[in-house]
């Protein structure tokens, strides 16, 4: 289980996880050790490799949930199909999205 910040309610990552996300260009530091829940889920599920596509993947994933379209694996894959990943991180991206959806 990911630790949550008592001040912001954002998930906190280990320093190694934060550095991996930041070095891949996936996230901008929100606070000390804090990133958006979707960014944290992408890191936990290894949903990126080079990180080139990841900002767009994360923005689409956040919108997918906000619009209530993350109802099934098929819906997630269909909604995210416009985001091309040359590294082939596709299997882990829906897992990250499902985790954030489940956390509500
Ligand atoms: S992680 Fe490299 S293009 Fe998607």
Short mmCIF file of C-alpha atoms and ligand atoms in Angstrom, two decimals:
data_model
loop_
_atom_site.label_atom_id
_atom_site.label_comp_id
_atom_site.label_asym_id
_atom_site.label_seq_id
_atom_site.Cartn_x
_atom_site.Cartn_y
_atom_site.Cartn_z
CA UNK A 1 0.00 0.00 0.00
CA UNK A 2 1.28 3.41 -0.90
CA UNK A 3 1.77 5.87 1.93
CA UNK A 4 -0.36 8.98 1.70
CA UNK A 5 0.72 12.48 2.66
CA UNK A 6 -1.07 13.71 5.76
CA UNK A 7 -0.97 17.28 4.46
CA UNK A 8 -2.03 16.90 0.82
CA UNK A 9 -3.59 13.44 0.63
CA UNK A 10 -1.33 12.69 -2.33
CA UNK A 11 0.46 9.34 -2.52
CA UNK A 12 4.07 9.37 -1.52
CA UNK A 13 6.77 7.30 -3.17
CA UNK A 14 10.15 6.17 -2.00
CA UNK A 15 13.01 8.42 -3.03
CA UNK A 16 14.07 5.83 -5.62
CA UNK A 17 10.58 5.73 -7.15
CA UNK A 18 10.38 9.52 -7.27
CA UNK A 19 13.77 9.81 -8.94
CA UNK A 20 12.81 7.15 -11.52
CA UNK A 21 9.61 9.02 -12.39
CA UNK A 22 11.31 12.40 -12.52
CA UNK A 23 14.27 11.17 -14.58
CA UNK A 24 11.90 9.65 -17.13
CA UNK A 25 10.18 13.01 -17.52
CA UNK A 26 6.91 11.52 -16.35
CA UNK A 27 6.26 13.92 -13.52
CA UNK A 28 6.93 17.29 -12.09
CA UNK A 29 7.54 17.25 -8.38
CA UNK A 30 4.37 18.29 -6.53
CA UNK A 31 5.89 18.31 -3.10
CA UNK A 32 8.52 16.41 -1.24
CA UNK A 33 8.12 12.88 -2.54
CA UNK A 34 4.64 13.52 -3.95
CA UNK A 35 3.27 13.03 -7.44
CA UNK A 36 -0.25 12.76 -8.89
CA UNK A 37 -1.97 9.42 -8.07
CA UNK A 38 -1.93 8.45 -11.75
CA UNK A 39 1.80 9.17 -11.98
CA UNK A 40 2.37 7.05 -8.89
CA UNK A 41 0.28 4.22 -10.37
CA UNK A 42 2.25 4.35 -13.63
CA UNK A 43 5.46 4.01 -11.63
CA UNK A 44 4.13 1.14 -9.50
CA UNK A 45 2.85 -0.77 -12.55
CA UNK A 46 5.96 -0.12 -14.65
CA UNK A 47 3.65 1.47 -17.25
CA UNK A 48 6.42 3.27 -19.12
CA UNK A 49 9.89 2.64 -20.41
CA UNK A 50 11.42 5.65 -22.20
CA UNK A 51 8.68 7.99 -20.95
CA UNK A 52 8.20 9.75 -24.30
CA UNK A 53 4.48 8.95 -24.54
CA UNK A 54 3.80 8.93 -20.81
CA UNK A 55 2.68 12.53 -20.21
CA UNK A 56 -0.03 12.11 -22.87
CA UNK A 57 -0.94 8.67 -21.56
CA UNK A 58 -1.34 10.06 -18.05
CA UNK A 59 -3.38 13.06 -19.17
CA UNK A 60 -5.70 10.79 -21.17
CA UNK A 61 -5.97 8.37 -18.26
CA UNK A 62 -6.93 11.13 -15.83
CA UNK A 63 -9.57 12.43 -18.29
CA UNK A 64 -10.86 8.90 -18.89
CA UNK A 65 -11.61 8.53 -15.19
CA UNK A 66 -12.96 12.07 -14.81
CA UNK A 67 -15.40 11.41 -17.66
CA UNK A 68 -16.52 8.10 -16.15
CA UNK A 69 -15.26 5.99 -19.06
CA UNK A 70 -13.06 3.57 -17.14
CA UNK A 71 -15.83 1.02 -16.73
CA UNK A 72 -14.09 -2.00 -18.21
CA UNK A 73 -10.77 -3.18 -19.57
CA UNK A 74 -12.24 -2.91 -23.09
CA UNK A 75 -13.39 0.69 -22.48
CA UNK A 76 -9.97 1.65 -21.12
CA UNK A 77 -8.16 0.13 -24.09
CA UNK A 78 -10.55 1.78 -26.57
CA UNK A 79 -10.30 5.23 -24.95
CA UNK A 80 -6.51 5.02 -24.70
CA UNK A 81 -6.06 3.65 -28.25
CA UNK A 82 -5.13 7.06 -29.65
CA UNK A 83 -2.00 7.15 -27.51
CA UNK A 84 0.84 5.41 -29.28
CA UNK A 85 3.66 3.88 -27.23
CA UNK A 86 6.71 2.85 -29.22
CA UNK A 87 8.07 0.92 -26.24
CA UNK A 88 5.06 -1.35 -25.91
CA UNK A 89 4.13 -0.51 -22.33
CA UNK A 90 0.48 -1.20 -23.20
CA UNK A 91 -0.14 -4.18 -20.89
CA UNK A 92 0.75 -2.21 -17.77
CA UNK A 93 -1.06 1.04 -18.58
CA UNK A 94 -4.61 -0.32 -18.06
CA UNK A 95 -3.44 -1.89 -14.80
CA UNK A 96 -2.34 1.53 -13.55
CA UNK A 97 -5.63 3.09 -14.65
CA UNK A 98 -7.69 0.35 -12.99
CA UNK A 99 -5.78 0.89 -9.75
CA UNK A 100 -6.56 4.62 -9.69
CA UNK A 101 -10.18 3.94 -10.68
CA UNK A 102 -10.54 1.47 -7.83
CA UNK A 103 -9.10 4.00 -5.35
CA UNK A 104 -11.89 6.35 -6.42
S1 LIG B 1 7.19 4.49 -22.81
FE1 LIG B 1 8.41 4.85 -24.56
S2 LIG B 1 7.01 5.51 -26.06
FE2 LIG B 1 5.78 4.91 -24.41
#
